[in-house]
Coordinates of C-alpha atoms in Angstrom, one line a residue:
Chain J
M1 CA 92.4 57.3 78.1
A2 CA 91.5 59.8 75.5
A3 CA 91.2 62.7 77.9
R4 CA 94.7 62.2 79.2
G5 CA 96.5 62.7 76.0
E6 CA 95.0 66.1 75.5
R7 CA 95.5 67.1 79.1
A8 CA 99.1 66.2 79.0
A9 CA 99.6 68.3 75.8
G10 CA 97.9 71.3 77.2
A11 CA 98.8 71.4 80.9
A12 CA 102.1 69.7 81.5
P13 CA 104.6 72.5 81.5
A14 CA 107.5 70.2 80.7
G15 CA 105.9 69.2 77.4
R16 CA 105.9 72.8 76.0
P17 CA 108.7 74.6 74.3
R18 CA 110.7 76.9 76.5
R19 CA 109.5 80.1 74.7
L20 CA 105.9 79.2 75.3
R21 CA 106.6 78.3 78.9
L22 CA 108.3 81.6 79.4
R23 CA 105.3 83.3 77.8
A24 CA 102.9 81.4 80.1
W25 CA 105.0 82.3 83.1
L26 CA 105.0 86.0 82.2
A27 CA 101.3 85.9 81.6
E28 CA 100.7 84.4 85.0
H29 CA 102.8 87.1 86.6
R30 CA 101.0 89.8 84.6
D31 CA 97.6 88.3 85.7
A32 CA 98.7 88.2 89.3
A33 CA 100.0 91.7 89.3
A34 CA 97.0 93.1 87.6
G35 CA 94.6 91.1 89.8
S36 CA 96.3 92.5 92.9
L37 CA 96.1 96.0 91.6
R38 CA 92.4 95.6 90.8
R39 CA 91.8 94.2 94.3
L40 CA 93.5 97.3 95.7
A41 CA 91.3 99.6 93.7
R42 CA 88.2 97.7 94.6
E43 CA 88.3 99.1 98.2
P44 CA 89.8 102.5 97.5
L45 CA 89.2 104.0 101.0
S46 CA 90.8 101.3 103.0
S47 CA 93.6 100.9 100.5
L48 CA 94.2 104.6 100.6
M49 CA 94.4 104.6 104.4
T50 CA 97.0 101.8 104.4
L51 CA 98.9 103.5 101.6
A52 CA 98.8 106.8 103.6
V53 CA 100.4 105.0 106.7
I54 CA 103.1 103.6 104.5
G55 CA 103.6 106.9 102.7
I56 CA 104.0 108.9 105.8
A57 CA 106.3 106.3 107.4
L58 CA 108.5 106.5 104.3
A59 CA 108.2 110.3 103.9
L60 CA 109.7 111.0 107.3
P61 CA 113.1 109.5 106.6
A62 CA 113.1 110.7 103.0
G63 CA 112.3 114.2 104.2
L64 CA 115.0 114.1 106.9
H65 CA 117.4 112.9 104.2
V66 CA 116.6 115.9 102.0
L67 CA 116.9 118.2 105.0
L68 CA 120.3 116.8 105.8
A69 CA 121.5 116.9 102.2
N70 CA 120.5 120.6 102.1
A71 CA 122.3 121.3 105.4
Q72 CA 125.4 119.7 104.0
A73 CA 125.1 121.7 100.8
V74 CA 124.8 124.9 102.9
T75 CA 127.8 124.1 105.1
G76 CA 129.7 122.5 102.2
G77 CA 131.5 125.8 101.6
W78 CA 133.3 125.4 104.9
R79 CA 134.1 121.8 104.6
G80 CA 137.7 121.3 105.4
E81 CA 138.4 124.9 104.6
A82 CA 139.6 126.1 108.0
R83 CA 140.6 129.7 108.1
I84 CA 142.9 131.4 110.6
S85 CA 142.0 135.0 111.4
L86 CA 145.0 137.0 112.7
F87 CA 143.9 140.2 114.5
L88 CA 146.8 142.6 114.4
E89 CA 148.0 144.9 117.2
R90 CA 146.4 148.4 117.0
G91 CA 149.8 150.0 116.5
V92 CA 150.7 148.1 113.3
D93 CA 150.5 150.6 110.4
P94 CA 149.0 149.7 107.0
A95 CA 152.3 149.4 105.2
R96 CA 153.6 146.9 107.8
A97 CA 150.3 145.0 107.5
R98 CA 150.7 144.7 103.8
A99 CA 154.3 143.6 104.1
L100 CA 153.3 140.9 106.7
R101 CA 150.6 139.7 104.3
R102 CA 153.3 139.1 101.6
E103 CA 155.6 137.5 104.1
L104 CA 153.0 135.1 105.3
A105 CA 151.7 134.3 101.8
A106 CA 155.3 133.1 101.0
R107 CA 155.4 130.7 103.9
P108 CA 155.1 127.0 103.3
G109 CA 151.8 125.6 104.6
V110 CA 149.9 128.8 103.6
R111 CA 147.8 128.9 100.5
A112 CA 146.5 132.4 100.6
V113 CA 146.4 135.5 102.8
E114 CA 143.9 138.2 102.6
L115 CA 144.3 141.6 104.3
V116 CA 141.2 143.2 105.7
T117 CA 142.0 146.8 106.7
P118 CA 140.2 148.4 109.6
E119 CA 138.3 150.6 107.1
Q120 CA 137.2 147.6 105.1
A121 CA 136.2 145.8 108.3
L122 CA 134.2 148.8 109.4
A123 CA 132.4 149.1 106.1
E124 CA 131.5 145.5 106.1
F125 CA 130.4 145.6 109.6
R126 CA 128.3 148.7 108.9
R127 CA 126.7 146.9 105.9
L128 CA 126.0 143.6 107.6
S129 CA 125.2 144.6 111.1
G130 CA 122.8 147.4 110.7
F131 CA 124.5 149.3 113.5
G132 CA 125.6 152.1 111.1
E133 CA 124.4 155.0 113.3
A134 CA 125.8 153.6 116.4
L135 CA 129.2 153.4 114.6
D136 CA 128.9 157.0 113.6
A137 CA 128.9 157.9 117.2
L138 CA 132.3 156.4 117.8
D139 CA 135.3 158.8 117.5
E140 CA 137.6 156.3 115.9
N141 CA 137.5 152.9 114.2
P142 CA 137.6 150.3 116.9
L143 CA 138.3 147.4 114.5
P144 CA 141.9 146.1 114.0
A145 CA 143.4 145.1 110.7
T146 CA 142.9 141.4 110.0
L147 CA 144.9 138.9 108.0
V148 CA 142.8 136.0 106.9
V149 CA 145.1 133.0 106.3
T150 CA 143.9 130.1 104.3
P151 CA 146.1 127.1 105.2
A152 CA 147.2 124.6 102.6
A153 CA 146.9 121.7 104.9
S154 CA 143.6 120.4 106.2
D155 CA 144.4 118.0 109.0
P156 CA 143.6 119.5 112.3
E157 CA 147.0 119.0 114.0
A158 CA 148.9 120.9 111.3
L159 CA 146.4 123.7 111.5
V160 CA 146.7 124.0 115.2
A161 CA 150.5 124.1 114.9
L162 CA 150.3 126.7 112.2
A163 CA 147.9 128.8 114.3
A164 CA 150.2 128.6 117.2
R165 CA 153.2 129.8 115.1
L166 CA 151.2 132.7 113.7
R167 CA 149.9 133.7 117.1
A168 CA 153.6 134.0 118.2
L169 CA 154.3 136.8 115.7
P170 CA 154.8 140.1 117.4
E171 CA 152.3 142.0 115.2
V172 CA 149.5 139.6 116.0
E173 CA 147.4 140.3 119.0
A174 CA 145.1 137.2 118.6
A175 CA 144.8 134.3 116.2
Q176 CA 141.5 132.6 115.8
L177 CA 141.3 129.2 114.3
D178 CA 137.7 128.4 113.3
L179 CA 138.5 124.8 112.9
E180 CA 136.7 123.9 116.1
W181 CA 133.5 125.2 114.6
V182 CA 134.0 123.2 111.4
R183 CA 134.7 120.1 113.5
R184 CA 131.7 120.6 115.6
L185 CA 129.5 121.2 112.6
H186 CA 130.7 118.0 111.0
A187 CA 130.2 116.1 114.2
I188 CA 126.6 117.5 114.4
L189 CA 126.0 116.5 110.8
A190 CA 127.4 113.0 111.4
L191 CA 125.1 112.7 114.4
A192 CA 122.1 113.8 112.4
R193 CA 123.0 111.3 109.7
R194 CA 123.1 108.5 112.2
G195 CA 119.8 109.8 113.7
V196 CA 118.2 109.7 110.3
A197 CA 119.5 106.2 109.7
V198 CA 118.0 105.0 113.0
V199 CA 114.7 106.7 112.3
A200 CA 114.7 105.2 108.8
A201 CA 115.4 101.7 110.2
L202 CA 112.6 102.0 112.7
L203 CA 110.1 103.3 110.1
A204 CA 111.2 100.7 107.6
A205 CA 110.4 98.1 110.2
A206 CA 107.0 99.8 110.7
V207 CA 106.3 99.6 107.0
L208 CA 107.3 95.9 107.0
L209 CA 104.8 95.3 109.8
V210 CA 102.0 97.4 108.2
V211 CA 102.3 95.5 104.9
G212 CA 102.7 92.2 106.7
N213 CA 99.5 92.8 108.6
T214 CA 97.6 94.0 105.6
I215 CA 98.6 90.9 103.7
R216 CA 97.7 88.7 106.7
L217 CA 94.2 90.1 106.7
E218 CA 94.0 89.7 102.9
I219 CA 95.0 86.0 103.3
Q220 CA 92.3 85.6 106.0
N221 CA 89.7 87.2 103.8
R222 CA 90.5 84.9 100.9
R223 CA 90.9 81.7 103.0
E224 CA 88.1 79.9 101.1
E225 CA 89.6 80.8 97.8
I226 CA 93.0 79.5 98.9
V227 CA 91.5 76.3 100.1
V228 CA 89.7 75.8 96.8
A229 CA 92.8 76.7 94.8
K230 CA 94.9 74.2 96.7
L231 CA 92.2 71.5 96.2
I232 CA 92.3 71.9 92.5
G233 CA 96.0 71.7 92.3
A234 CA 97.4 75.2 92.6
T235 CA 101.1 75.3 93.4
D236 CA 102.4 77.2 96.4
G237 CA 103.8 79.7 93.9
F238 CA 100.5 80.3 92.3
I239 CA 98.8 80.9 95.6
R240 CA 101.6 83.1 96.9
R241 CA 101.9 85.3 93.9
P242 CA 98.9 87.6 94.2
F243 CA 99.8 88.3 97.8
L244 CA 103.4 89.1 97.0
Y245 CA 102.3 91.4 94.3
S246 CA 99.8 93.0 96.6
G247 CA 102.7 93.7 99.0
L248 CA 104.8 95.0 96.2
W249 CA 102.0 97.4 95.1
H250 CA 101.4 98.6 98.7
G251 CA 105.2 99.4 99.1
L252 CA 105.6 101.0 95.7
L253 CA 102.4 103.1 95.8
G254 CA 103.2 104.0 99.4
A255 CA 106.7 105.2 98.3
A256 CA 105.1 107.2 95.5
L257 CA 102.9 108.8 98.0
A258 CA 105.9 109.5 100.2
W259 CA 107.6 111.1 97.2
L260 CA 104.6 113.4 96.6
L261 CA 104.6 114.3 100.3
V262 CA 108.3 115.2 100.4
E263 CA 108.2 117.1 97.1
G264 CA 105.0 118.9 98.1
A265 CA 106.5 119.9 101.5
L266 CA 109.6 121.2 99.7
A267 CA 107.5 123.2 97.3
L268 CA 105.9 124.8 100.2
L269 CA 109.2 125.6 101.8
A270 CA 111.0 126.7 98.6
G271 CA 109.8 130.3 98.6
P272 CA 110.7 131.2 102.2
A273 CA 114.0 129.2 102.0
A274 CA 115.0 131.1 98.9
R275 CA 114.2 134.4 100.6
L276 CA 116.3 133.4 103.6
A277 CA 119.2 132.5 101.3
E278 CA 118.9 135.8 99.6
L279 CA 119.2 137.6 102.9
Y280 CA 122.4 135.7 103.5
A281 CA 123.5 136.6 99.9
S282 CA 123.8 132.9 99.3
A283 CA 123.4 131.3 95.9
W284 CA 122.0 128.2 97.7
R285 CA 118.5 127.0 96.8
P286 CA 116.8 124.1 98.5
A287 CA 117.3 120.9 96.5
G288 CA 114.6 118.2 96.1
L289 CA 115.0 114.4 96.4
G290 CA 116.8 114.2 93.0
A291 CA 116.6 111.2 90.6
A292 CA 118.9 108.8 92.6
A293 CA 117.1 109.3 95.9
S294 CA 113.7 109.2 94.3
L295 CA 114.6 105.9 92.7
A296 CA 116.0 104.6 95.9
L297 CA 112.8 105.6 97.7
L298 CA 110.6 103.8 95.2
A299 CA 112.8 100.7 95.1
G300 CA 113.1 100.7 98.9
G301 CA 109.3 101.0 99.3
A302 CA 108.7 98.2 96.8
A303 CA 111.3 96.0 98.5
L304 CA 109.9 96.6 101.9
G305 CA 106.4 95.8 100.7
L306 CA 107.5 92.6 99.1
A307 CA 109.4 91.6 102.2
G308 CA 106.4 92.4 104.4
A309 CA 104.2 90.3 102.2
W310 CA 106.7 87.5 102.2
L311 CA 106.7 87.4 106.0
A312 CA 102.9 87.2 106.1
V313 CA 102.8 84.6 103.3
A314 CA 105.5 82.4 104.8
R315 CA 103.7 82.4 108.2
H316 CA 100.1 82.1 107.1
L317 CA 99.7 80.3 103.8
R318 CA 101.0 77.0 105.0
E319 CA 98.4 77.0 107.8
I320 CA 95.6 77.0 105.3
E321 CA 95.2 73.4 104.1
P322 CA 92.1 71.9 102.6
A323 CA 90.5 69.2 104.8
Chain U
M1 CA 93.7 53.7 88.6
I2 CA 93.4 53.5 92.4
E3 CA 95.0 50.9 94.6
F4 CA 94.8 50.6 98.4
H5 CA 97.1 48.1 100.1
A6 CA 96.2 47.5 103.8
V7 CA 95.6 51.2 104.3
S8 CA 94.9 52.4 107.9
K9 CA 94.3 56.0 109.0
R10 CA 94.4 57.0 112.6
Y11 CA 93.7 60.7 113.4
P12 CA 95.7 62.5 116.0
G13 CA 92.8 62.2 118.5
G14 CA 93.2 58.4 118.3
K15 CA 90.2 57.8 116.2
E16 CA 90.8 55.1 113.7
A17 CA 89.0 56.1 110.5
L18 CA 90.3 53.3 108.2
R19 CA 91.6 49.8 109.2
G20 CA 93.5 47.7 106.7
V21 CA 91.5 48.7 103.6
S22 CA 92.6 47.1 100.4
F23 CA 90.9 47.4 97.0
R24 CA 91.7 48.2 93.4
L25 CA 89.7 50.4 91.0
G26 CA 90.6 50.0 87.4
H27 CA 90.9 52.6 84.7
G28 CA 87.6 53.7 83.4
E29 CA 85.7 52.1 86.2
M30 CA 82.8 53.7 88.1
A31 CA 82.1 52.7 91.7
F32 CA 80.1 53.9 94.7
L33 CA 81.5 54.1 98.2
T34 CA 78.8 53.6 100.8
G35 CA 78.5 53.2 104.5
H36 CA 77.1 55.1 107.5
S37 CA 78.4 58.5 108.3
G38 CA 81.6 58.1 110.1
A39 CA 82.4 54.8 108.4
G40 CA 85.4 56.4 106.7
K41 CA 84.1 57.4 103.3
S42 CA 85.4 60.9 103.4
T43 CA 88.8 59.8 104.8
L44 CA 89.2 57.3 102.0
L45 CA 88.6 60.0 99.3
K46 CA 90.9 62.4 101.2
L47 CA 93.7 59.8 101.0
I48 CA 93.3 59.6 97.3
A49 CA 93.6 63.4 96.8
C50 CA 96.4 63.6 99.3
L51 CA 94.4 65.8 101.6
E52 CA 95.4 63.3 104.3
R53 CA 98.3 60.8 104.5
P54 CA 97.8 57.2 105.5
T55 CA 99.1 56.0 108.9
A56 CA 99.9 52.6 107.4
G57 CA 99.7 50.9 104.1
Q58 CA 100.0 52.2 100.5
V59 CA 97.7 54.4 98.4
L60 CA 98.6 54.3 94.7
V61 CA 96.9 56.6 92.2
D62 CA 97.8 55.9 88.6
G63 CA 100.9 54.1 89.9
L64 CA 101.9 57.1 92.1
N65 CA 102.5 56.4 95.8
V66 CA 100.3 59.2 97.2
G67 CA 101.2 58.6 100.8
R68 CA 104.9 59.4 100.1
L69 CA 104.3 62.2 97.6
P70 CA 106.5 65.2 98.3
R71 CA 104.6 68.3 99.1
R72 CA 105.6 70.2 96.0
R73 CA 104.3 67.4 93.8
I74 CA 100.8 67.4 95.3
P75 CA 99.5 70.0 92.9
Q76 CA 100.4 67.8 89.9
L77 CA 98.4 64.9 91.5
R78 CA 95.4 67.1 92.2
R79 CA 95.2 68.5 88.7
R80 CA 94.6 64.9 87.6
I81 CA 91.7 64.4 90.0
G82 CA 88.4 66.3 89.7
V83 CA 86.7 66.6 93.1
V84 CA 83.0 67.3 93.7
F85 CA 81.9 68.3 97.2
Q86 CA 78.6 68.0 98.9
D87 CA 78.8 71.8 99.6
H88 CA 80.2 72.3 96.1
R89 CA 82.7 74.9 97.5
L90 CA 82.1 77.6 94.8
L91 CA 83.6 81.0 95.3
A92 CA 80.7 83.4 95.9
D93 CA 82.5 86.5 94.6
R94 CA 83.1 85.0 91.2
T95 CA 80.8 84.3 88.3
V96 CA 80.0 80.7 87.2
F97 CA 82.5 81.2 84.3
D98 CA 85.3 82.3 86.6
N99 CA 84.6 79.4 89.1
V100 CA 84.8 76.8 86.3
A101 CA 87.9 78.5 84.8
L102 CA 89.8 78.3 88.0
P103 CA 91.4 74.9 87.5
L104 CA 92.5 76.0 84.0
H105 CA 94.1 79.1 85.4
V106 CA 95.8 77.1 88.2
A107 CA 97.2 74.8 85.5
G108 CA 98.6 77.8 83.6
H109 CA 96.1 78.0 80.8
R110 CA 95.3 81.4 79.3
G111 CA 93.6 82.9 76.3
P112 CA 90.7 81.8 74.2
E113 CA 91.2 78.1 75.0
V114 CA 90.0 78.8 78.5
G115 CA 86.7 80.2 77.3
R116 CA 86.2 77.3 74.9
R117 CA 86.9 74.6 77.6
V118 CA 84.8 76.4 80.2
R119 CA 81.8 76.6 77.8
A120 CA 82.3 72.9 76.8
A121 CA 82.2 71.9 80.5
L122 CA 79.2 74.1 81.2
D123 CA 77.5 72.6 78.2
Q124 CA 78.1 69.1 79.5
V125 CA 76.3 69.9 82.7
G126 CA 73.5 71.9 80.9
L127 CA 74.4 75.3 82.2
L128 CA 75.7 77.0 79.1
G129 CA 73.5 80.1 79.6
K130 CA 74.5 80.7 83.2
E131 CA 78.2 81.6 82.8
R132 CA 77.7 85.3 83.8
A133 CA 75.6 84.4 86.9
Y134 CA 76.9 84.3 90.5
P135 CA 76.6 81.0 92.4
V136 CA 74.2 82.4 95.0
T137 CA 71.6 83.2 92.3
L138 CA 71.5 79.5 91.3
S139 CA 69.5 76.6 92.7
G140 CA 71.2 73.9 94.8
G141 CA 71.1 71.5 91.8
E142 CA 72.6 74.1 89.5
Q143 CA 75.3 75.0 92.0
Q144 CA 76.2 71.3 92.2
R145 CA 76.4 71.1 88.5
V146 CA 78.7 74.1 88.4
G147 CA 80.9 72.2 90.9
I148 CA 80.9 69.2 88.5
A149 CA 81.8 71.4 85.6
R150 CA 84.7 72.8 87.6
A151 CA 85.8 69.2 88.4
V152 CA 85.8 68.1 84.8
V153 CA 86.9 71.2 83.0
N154 CA 90.6 70.1 83.1
R155 CA 89.6 66.7 81.8
P156 CA 91.0 64.8 84.7
P157 CA 91.3 61.0 84.3
L158 CA 89.8 60.5 87.8
L159 CA 86.7 62.0 89.3
L160 CA 85.9 61.8 93.0
A161 CA 82.6 63.0 94.6
D162 CA 81.9 63.2 98.3
E163 CA 78.1 63.1 98.9
P164 CA 77.4 65.0 95.7
T165 CA 73.6 64.6 96.1
G166 CA 73.5 65.1 99.9
N167 CA 71.4 68.2 99.7
L168 CA 69.3 67.4 96.6
D169 CA 65.9 65.9 96.1
P170 CA 65.7 62.4 94.5
E171 CA 64.9 63.8 91.0
L172 CA 67.9 66.1 91.0
S173 CA 70.1 63.3 92.5
R174 CA 69.3 61.0 89.7
E175 CA 70.2 63.7 87.2
I176 CA 73.5 64.3 88.9
M177 CA 74.3 60.6 89.0
A178 CA 73.4 60.3 85.3
L179 CA 75.9 63.1 84.6
F180 CA 78.7 61.1 86.4
A181 CA 77.7 58.0 84.4
R182 CA 78.1 60.0 81.2
F183 CA 81.6 61.1 82.1
N184 CA 82.4 57.5 83.0
Q185 CA 81.2 56.5 79.5
V186 CA 84.0 58.7 77.9
G187 CA 86.6 57.0 79.9
V188 CA 86.8 58.9 83.2
T189 CA 87.3 56.7 86.3
V190 CA 84.6 57.7 88.9
L191 CA 84.4 57.1 92.6
I192 CA 81.4 58.5 94.4
A193 CA 80.9 58.4 98.2
T194 CA 77.2 58.4 99.1
H195 CA 74.8 57.1 101.7
D196 CA 71.9 57.1 99.3
I197 CA 71.5 53.3 99.0
A198 CA 68.4 53.4 96.9
L199 CA 70.1 55.5 94.3
V200 CA 73.2 53.3 94.3
E201 CA 71.1 50.2 93.7
A202 CA 69.3 51.9 90.9
M203 CA 72.6 52.7 89.2
G204 CA 73.7 49.0 89.3
R205 CA 77.5 49.8 89.6
R206 CA 80.2 48.3 91.8
R207 CA 79.8 49.1 95.5
L208 CA 82.5 49.4 98.1
V209 CA 81.0 49.3 101.5
L210 CA 82.7 50.6 104.6
R211 CA 81.7 49.7 108.1
E212 CA 83.7 51.3 111.0
G213 CA 86.7 51.8 108.9
R214 CA 86.8 48.3 107.4
L215 CA 85.9 47.5 103.8
V216 CA 83.2 44.8 104.2
E217 CA 82.0 44.5 100.6
G218 CA 83.3 45.1 97.1
A219 CA 87.0 44.6 97.8
A220 CA 87.4 41.6 95.5
E221 CA 85.6 42.9 92.4
A222 CA 88.5 44.1 90.4
A223 CA 87.5 45.4 87.0

């Protein structure tokens, strides 16, 4: 049959060289991707609403992540750096305090010791507290001299033992190990991290369902087209492809929207946050998502969109058969 | 081209649509499938295009056992069969051109070749000027001819038609049938299901007659 020879040459993929087949395959994907994008643009309002839902769902965990990263950056200065403050007895004179500082600095297990004289302590207190006038009313300096010990070790048990030894010194009235505070802070941050992970997982599931449902509706709307395509010999892959790309676009554009939301919110917060940091004489400035997290957000959104579309396609495309 | 060996088809409800149907349709042959509605015409066509599977017996299309064809190989079969429907099944949101181009896209064709072949198919059915039109703006006969152009654009060796003139007046019906005869002249095997006995007799081709699922006439006339 004359018609068959030509058909075989043109249509049978196995008969074409690999390079041409690859090109045809790429062209099919490009067409499907562009077609899905056009379809998305054809109904801008409903597309935008779906994308907004996805964007907000992704922006929440992304925003919390940024918040947490900043909290860790702020508290990072204290990470593992426990300090032991030794408040000296009132009767210890300055010369003895200086000698003690040298003694302690020479001890094993101590990295550094800083002496804060009562005068220095008072000056700092006056500067930071704003109670200057109230202090003027006092007859004498109520603050003791303080030795701030920076331990070399960082494991809690060694620190506790060191604190106990230092507390036993006759010149020391009280020793305060602010390790507890560091531990609690780290525990709180760990809890917050876990919380963000849980929220992220829940919202990822929400995105999966939103995209899945969107694609399910799209499949229903294009039922007739799917039937006709199957009748004229479309493969499952050909029919599936535009829907998978649609899911991918939804996820990717939703993630881009989430990125804008997070960066926009950070831009709004940057001014006040910088002022707050200034008041604390801190060099810290709020950080944005950064390249790695931005990429992860976009890739995660795209992956979720694709997975959601796959769920819908796996469930609903098989049901549609020509009859 | 088509061989039925003792083919029966029973639907899940228990209705027996075909009972022990055997016949052979040679390459390049053109035949009509007639019978009352419900006699099994549509079922027989569906078995050929693998839209249904036989309950018993063998259906061979170009040597391929269609009843046992794995799902993933069905598309290859359907690309070799052009199907024309009574309700033509055109996509309303696409132009005539895009409707006719669909089988080519499905088979992986791209580029200028698509336009050339679509126009050739539209030319064959006399609708060359209508490629930018949408199906709803066309008359019933024109829509049917677009459906035929879509069925032949991929140059399939086998053309099936299920009541292609069902909604058309006698004049248009004759035109459509003449179109099928032209495709048959260039070597395409054609099988048309219709209940328009007068038209079938006027065409003077082989007739396969179904009655209550049995082939009562035309089984022996192998080409």
